[in-house]
PDB file of C-alpha atoms in Angstrom:
ATOM      1  CA  HIS A 633      14.447  44.811 247.004  1.00  0.00           C
ATOM      2  CA  LEU A 634      13.715  44.799 250.632  1.00  0.00           C
ATOM      3  CA  GLY A 635      10.074  43.861 250.060  1.00  0.00           C
ATOM      4  CA  LEU A 636      11.072  41.037 247.721  1.00  0.00           C
ATOM      5  CA  LEU A 637      13.551  39.732 250.337  1.00  0.00           C
ATOM      6  CA  LEU A 638      10.834  39.861 253.011  1.00  0.00           C
ATOM      7  CA  LEU A 639       8.360  38.091 250.720  1.00  0.00           C
ATOM      8  CA  VAL A 640      10.843  35.226 249.940  1.00  0.00           C
ATOM      9  CA  SER A 641      11.627  34.877 253.575  1.00  0.00           C
ATOM     10  CA  LEU A 642       7.945  34.522 254.493  1.00  0.00           C
ATOM     11  CA  ILE A 643       7.432  32.060 251.753  1.00  0.00           C
ATOM     12  CA  LEU A 644      10.524  29.975 252.825  1.00  0.00           C
ATOM     13  CA  GLY A 645       9.454  30.159 256.454  1.00  0.00           C
ATOM     14  CA  GLY A 646       5.894  29.057 255.666  1.00  0.00           C
ATOM     15  CA  ALA A 647       7.213  26.227 253.467  1.00  0.00           C
ATOM     16  CA  TYR A 648       9.460  25.105 256.329  1.00  0.00           C
ATOM     17  CA  LEU A 649       6.585  25.067 258.828  1.00  0.00           C
ATOM     18  CA  MET A 650       4.307  23.225 256.367  1.00  0.00           C
ATOM     19  CA  ILE A 651       7.009  20.568 255.701  1.00  0.00           C
ATOM     20  CA  ARG A 652       7.532  19.996 259.350  1.00  0.00           C
ATOM     21  CA  LYS A 653       3.793  19.666 259.942  1.00  0.00           C
ATOM     22  CA  VAL A 654       3.520  17.105 256.952  1.00  0.00           C
ATOM     23  CA  LEU A 655       6.541  15.059 258.116  1.00  0.00           C
ATOM     24  CA  LYS A 656       5.621  14.916 261.772  1.00  0.00           C
ATOM     25  CA  PRO A 657       3.586  11.686 261.331  1.00  0.00           C
ATOM     26  CA  VAL A 658       6.576  10.160 259.499  1.00  0.00           C
ATOM     27  CA  ALA A 659       8.774  11.023 262.439  1.00  0.00           C
ATOM     28  CA  ARG A 660       6.350   9.359 264.858  1.00  0.00           C
ATOM     29  CA  LEU A 661       6.225   6.229 262.664  1.00  0.00           C
ATOM     30  CA  LYS A 662      10.069   6.215 262.499  1.00  0.00           C
ATOM     31  CA  GLU A 663      10.208   6.310 266.292  1.00  0.00           C
ATOM     32  CA  GLY A 664       7.668   3.469 266.431  1.00  0.00           C
ATOM     33  CA  VAL A 665       9.819   1.381 264.061  1.00  0.00           C
ATOM     34  CA  ARG A 666      12.896   2.079 266.259  1.00  0.00           C
ATOM     35  CA  GLN A 667      10.994   1.152 269.511  1.00  0.00           C
ATOM     36  CA  VAL A 668       9.749  -2.077 267.971  1.00  0.00           C
ATOM     37  CA  GLY A 669      13.134  -2.877 266.538  1.00  0.00           C
ATOM     38  CA  GLU A 670      14.520  -2.536 270.133  1.00  0.00           C
ATOM     39  CA  GLY A 671      11.951  -5.136 271.244  1.00  0.00           C
ATOM     40  CA  ASN A 672       9.292  -2.847 272.703  1.00  0.00           C
ATOM     41  CA  LEU A 673       6.226  -4.461 271.290  1.00  0.00           C
ATOM     42  CA  ASN A 674       3.914  -2.459 273.498  1.00  0.00           C
ATOM     43  CA  HIS A 675       4.767   0.800 271.743  1.00  0.00           C
ATOM     44  CA  THR A 676       2.005   2.253 269.566  1.00  0.00           C
ATOM     45  CA  VAL A 677       2.144   5.057 267.070  1.00  0.00           C
ATOM     46  CA  SER A 678      -0.332   7.810 267.703  1.00  0.00           C
ATOM     47  CA  VAL A 679      -2.979   7.905 264.984  1.00  0.00           C
ATOM     48  CA  LYS A 680      -4.153  11.336 263.887  1.00  0.00           C
ATOM     49  CA  GLY A 681      -5.602  12.832 260.703  1.00  0.00           C
ATOM     50  CA  ARG A 682      -7.482  11.116 257.952  1.00  0.00           C
ATOM     51  CA  ASP A 683      -4.932  10.307 255.372  1.00  0.00           C
ATOM     52  CA  GLU A 684      -2.589   7.631 254.165  1.00  0.00           C
ATOM     53  CA  LEU A 685      -0.214   8.237 256.973  1.00  0.00           C
ATOM     54  CA  ARG A 686      -3.006   7.462 259.507  1.00  0.00           C
ATOM     55  CA  ASP A 687      -3.745   4.253 257.649  1.00  0.00           C
ATOM     56  CA  LEU A 688      -0.103   3.423 257.810  1.00  0.00           C
ATOM     57  CA  ALA A 689       0.080   4.050 261.545  1.00  0.00           C
ATOM     58  CA  GLU A 690      -2.942   1.890 262.162  1.00  0.00           C
ATOM     59  CA  ALA A 691      -1.447  -0.878 260.013  1.00  0.00           C
ATOM     60  CA  PHE A 692       1.785  -0.577 262.031  1.00  0.00           C
ATOM     61  CA  ASN A 693      -0.030  -0.837 265.342  1.00  0.00           C
ATOM     62  CA  GLU A 694      -2.023  -3.882 264.190  1.00  0.00           C
ATOM     63  CA  MET A 695       1.071  -5.561 262.821  1.00  0.00           C
ATOM     64  CA  THR A 696       2.931  -4.924 266.184  1.00  0.00           C
ATOM     65  CA  GLY A 697      -0.051  -6.418 268.095  1.00  0.00           C
ATOM     66  CA  ARG A 698      -0.110  -9.541 265.865  1.00  0.00           C
ATOM     67  CA  ILE A 699       3.598 -10.066 266.303  1.00  0.00           C
ATOM     68  CA  LYS A 700       3.259  -9.676 270.096  1.00  0.00           C
ATOM     69  CA  THR A 701       0.409 -12.165 270.191  1.00  0.00           C
ATOM     70  CA  MET A 702       2.308 -14.701 268.112  1.00  0.00           C
ATOM     71  CA  LEU A 703       5.480 -14.365 270.213  1.00  0.00           C
ATOM     72  CA  ASP A 704       3.417 -14.786 273.430  1.00  0.00           C
ATOM     73  CA  SER A 705       1.684 -17.858 272.027  1.00  0.00           C
ATOM     74  CA  LYS A 706       5.047 -19.362 271.111  1.00  0.00           C
ATOM     75  CA  GLU A 707       6.483 -18.819 274.481  1.00  0.00           C
ATOM     76  CA  ARG A 708       3.250 -20.067 276.184  1.00  0.00           C
ATOM     77  CA  LEU A 709       3.496 -23.224 274.079  1.00  0.00           C
ATOM     78  CA  LEU A 710       7.158 -23.714 275.037  1.00  0.00           C
ATOM     79  CA  LEU A 711       6.230 -23.342 278.705  1.00  0.00           C
ATOM     80  CA  ASP A 712       3.354 -25.695 278.542  1.00  0.00           C
ATOM     81  CA  VAL A 713       5.179 -28.401 276.530  1.00  0.00           C
ATOM     82  CA  SER A 714       8.222 -28.257 278.743  1.00  0.00           C
ATOM     83  CA  HIS A 715       6.157 -28.360 281.881  1.00  0.00           C
ATOM     84  CA  GLU A 716       4.088 -31.324 280.556  1.00  0.00           C
ATOM     85  CA  LEU A 717       7.305 -33.258 279.782  1.00  0.00           C
ATOM     86  CA  ARG A 718       8.476 -33.031 283.396  1.00  0.00           C
ATOM     87  CA  SER A 719       5.875 -35.564 284.738  1.00  0.00           C
ATOM     88  CA  PRO A 720       6.884 -38.464 282.449  1.00  0.00           C
ATOM     89  CA  LEU A 721      10.529 -37.715 283.003  1.00  0.00           C
ATOM     90  CA  THR A 722      10.023 -37.866 286.780  1.00  0.00           C
ATOM     91  CA  ARG A 723       8.218 -41.195 286.394  1.00  0.00           C
ATOM     92  CA  VAL A 724      11.071 -42.530 284.302  1.00  0.00           C
ATOM     93  CA  GLY A 725      13.496 -41.360 286.995  1.00  0.00           C
ATOM     94  CA  VAL A 726      11.579 -43.183 289.616  1.00  0.00           C
ATOM     95  CA  ALA A 727      11.412 -46.349 287.509  1.00  0.00           C
ATOM     96  CA  LEU A 728      15.157 -46.083 286.755  1.00  0.00           C
ATOM     97  CA  GLU A 729      15.812 -46.300 290.514  1.00  0.00           C
ATOM     98  CA  PHE A 730      14.266 -49.732 290.518  1.00  0.00           C
ATOM     99  CA  MET A 731      16.412 -51.110 287.666  1.00  0.00           C
ATOM    100  CA  PRO A 732      19.380 -53.264 288.441  1.00  0.00           C
ATOM    101  CA  ASP A 733      22.781 -51.444 288.357  1.00  0.00           C
ATOM    102  CA  GLY A 734      24.624 -51.655 285.088  1.00  0.00           C
ATOM    103  CA  GLN A 735      25.775 -49.869 281.936  1.00  0.00           C
ATOM    104  CA  ALA A 736      22.210 -49.603 280.578  1.00  0.00           C
ATOM    105  CA  LYS A 737      21.036 -47.904 283.788  1.00  0.00           C
ATOM    106  CA  GLU A 738      23.881 -45.444 283.679  1.00  0.00           C
ATOM    107  CA  SER A 739      23.274 -44.641 279.980  1.00  0.00           C
ATOM    108  CA  ILE A 740      19.508 -44.073 280.662  1.00  0.00           C
ATOM    109  CA  ARG A 741      20.388 -41.939 283.731  1.00  0.00           C
ATOM    110  CA  ALA A 742      22.727 -39.743 281.650  1.00  0.00           C
ATOM    111  CA  ASP A 743      20.120 -39.272 278.935  1.00  0.00           C
ATOM    112  CA  LEU A 744      17.479 -38.518 281.573  1.00  0.00           C
ATOM    113  CA  GLU A 745      19.710 -35.855 283.163  1.00  0.00           C
ATOM    114  CA  GLU A 746      20.320 -34.314 279.782  1.00  0.00           C
ATOM    115  CA  MET A 747      16.663 -34.129 278.879  1.00  0.00           C
ATOM    116  CA  THR A 748      15.853 -32.708 282.319  1.00  0.00           C
ATOM    117  CA  HIS A 749      18.488 -30.059 281.908  1.00  0.00           C
ATOM    118  CA  MET A 750      17.173 -29.132 278.447  1.00  0.00           C
ATOM    119  CA  ILE A 751      13.690 -28.765 279.706  1.00  0.00           C
ATOM    120  CA  SER A 752      14.827 -26.714 282.657  1.00  0.00           C
ATOM    121  CA  THR A 753      16.726 -24.385 280.353  1.00  0.00           C
ATOM    122  CA  ILE A 754      13.663 -23.958 278.141  1.00  0.00           C
ATOM    123  CA  LEU A 755      11.444 -23.230 281.109  1.00  0.00           C
ATOM    124  CA  ASP A 756      13.945 -20.807 282.647  1.00  0.00           C
ATOM    125  CA  THR A 757      14.256 -18.937 279.269  1.00  0.00           C
ATOM    126  CA  ALA A 758      10.515 -18.783 278.818  1.00  0.00           C
ATOM    127  CA  ARG A 759       9.952 -17.648 282.363  1.00  0.00           C
ATOM    128  CA  SER A 760      12.532 -14.858 281.992  1.00  0.00           C
ATOM    129  CA  HIS A 761      10.691 -13.509 278.889  1.00  0.00           C
ATOM    130  CA  HIS A 762       7.470 -13.594 280.975  1.00  0.00           C
ATOM    131  CA  ALA A 763       8.991 -12.052 284.073  1.00  0.00           C
ATOM    132  CA  HIS A 764       6.381  -9.213 284.067  1.00  0.00           C
ATOM    133  CA  SER A 765       3.401 -11.287 282.940  1.00  0.00           C
ATOM    134  CA  ASP A 766       0.596 -12.181 285.303  1.00  0.00           C
ATOM    135  CA  VAL A 767       0.641 -15.531 287.046  1.00  0.00           C
ATOM    136  CA  ARG A 768      -2.337 -17.605 286.100  1.00  0.00           C
ATOM    137  CA  LEU A 769      -3.228 -20.082 288.764  1.00  0.00           C
ATOM    138  CA  SER A 770      -5.544 -22.956 288.085  1.00  0.00           C
ATOM    139  CA  SER A 771      -6.855 -25.805 290.252  1.00  0.00           C
ATOM    140  CA  GLY A 772      -6.157 -29.403 289.349  1.00  0.00           C
ATOM    141  CA  ASP A 773      -6.644 -32.919 290.502  1.00  0.00           C
ATOM    142  CA  LEU A 774      -3.452 -34.436 291.808  1.00  0.00           C
ATOM    143  CA  ILE A 775      -5.027 -37.874 292.562  1.00  0.00           C
ATOM    144  CA  PRO A 776      -4.537 -39.216 289.004  1.00  0.00           C
ATOM    145  CA  LEU A 777      -0.870 -38.235 289.098  1.00  0.00           C
ATOM    146  CA  LEU A 778      -0.476 -39.764 292.434  1.00  0.00           C
ATOM    147  CA  ARG A 779      -2.175 -42.967 291.265  1.00  0.00           C
ATOM    148  CA  ALA A 780       0.032 -43.217 288.207  1.00  0.00           C
ATOM    149  CA  SER A 781       3.210 -42.553 290.269  1.00  0.00           C
ATOM    150  CA  VAL A 782       2.365 -45.150 292.928  1.00  0.00           C
ATOM    151  CA  ALA A 783       1.184 -47.731 290.380  1.00  0.00           C
ATOM    152  CA  ASP A 784       4.595 -47.676 288.663  1.00  0.00           C
ATOM    153  CA  VAL A 785       6.473 -48.550 291.821  1.00  0.00           C
ATOM    154  CA  ASP A 786       3.863 -50.489 293.789  1.00  0.00           C
ATOM    155  CA  ASP A 787       5.179 -53.900 295.183  1.00  0.00           C
ATOM    156  CA  GLN A 788       8.725 -53.185 294.008  1.00  0.00           C
ATOM    157  CA  PRO A 789      11.683 -53.077 296.331  1.00  0.00           C
ATOM    158  CA  PRO A 790      12.594 -50.985 298.370  1.00  0.00           C
ATOM    159  CA  GLY A 791       8.881 -50.306 298.489  1.00  0.00           C
ATOM    160  CA  VAL A 792       6.785 -47.177 298.362  1.00  0.00           C
ATOM    161  CA  SER A 793       3.930 -46.428 300.696  1.00  0.00           C
ATOM    162  CA  VAL A 794       1.625 -43.413 300.717  1.00  0.00           C
ATOM    163  CA  ALA A 795       0.370 -42.286 304.137  1.00  0.00           C
ATOM    164  CA  GLY A 796      -2.302 -39.845 305.071  1.00  0.00           C
ATOM    165  CA  LEU A 797      -4.690 -40.517 302.157  1.00  0.00           C
ATOM    166  CA  PRO A 798      -7.777 -42.684 302.252  1.00  0.00           C
ATOM    167  CA  SER A 799      -7.084 -46.079 300.496  1.00  0.00           C
ATOM    168  CA  GLU A 800      -9.880 -45.437 297.940  1.00  0.00           C
ATOM    169  CA  LEU A 801      -7.950 -42.553 296.429  1.00  0.00           C
ATOM    170  CA  ILE A 802      -4.864 -44.667 295.844  1.00  0.00           C
TER     171      ILE A 802
END
């Protein structure tokens, strides 16, 4: 009876070790799902072996990468659109200052302040999501923006003058 008990114990111990080895990739995948569920889209599941679980881990990593790319693109678009809206709103604000006082001016001013606040909120939210991303600097020509801004208010009271730039730039 002792030999039979020892044989059953060895079989059960071996089966336990085999089951743990087989289920280890499932545990890694479960951890990956938990990490991504908590918002960690940089987490990848280690890919080992040559079976269906390896294929599943690779598909999981590819899916996580695509989701991260889509979310980054969406936030980049929000940042770009919000930033591009600021220039026309600034020009409207400047033009508004030259309007005669009245109810229409106050209504437009309130709408302008509301739009400016919404855009600032969008920009702040998008920036907070990209707090750890790299800053990408680019050069640009400010002369067209300056020309457009000055053209809108040129020869209107109280008067705007630009100093320090050659006249051919304005």
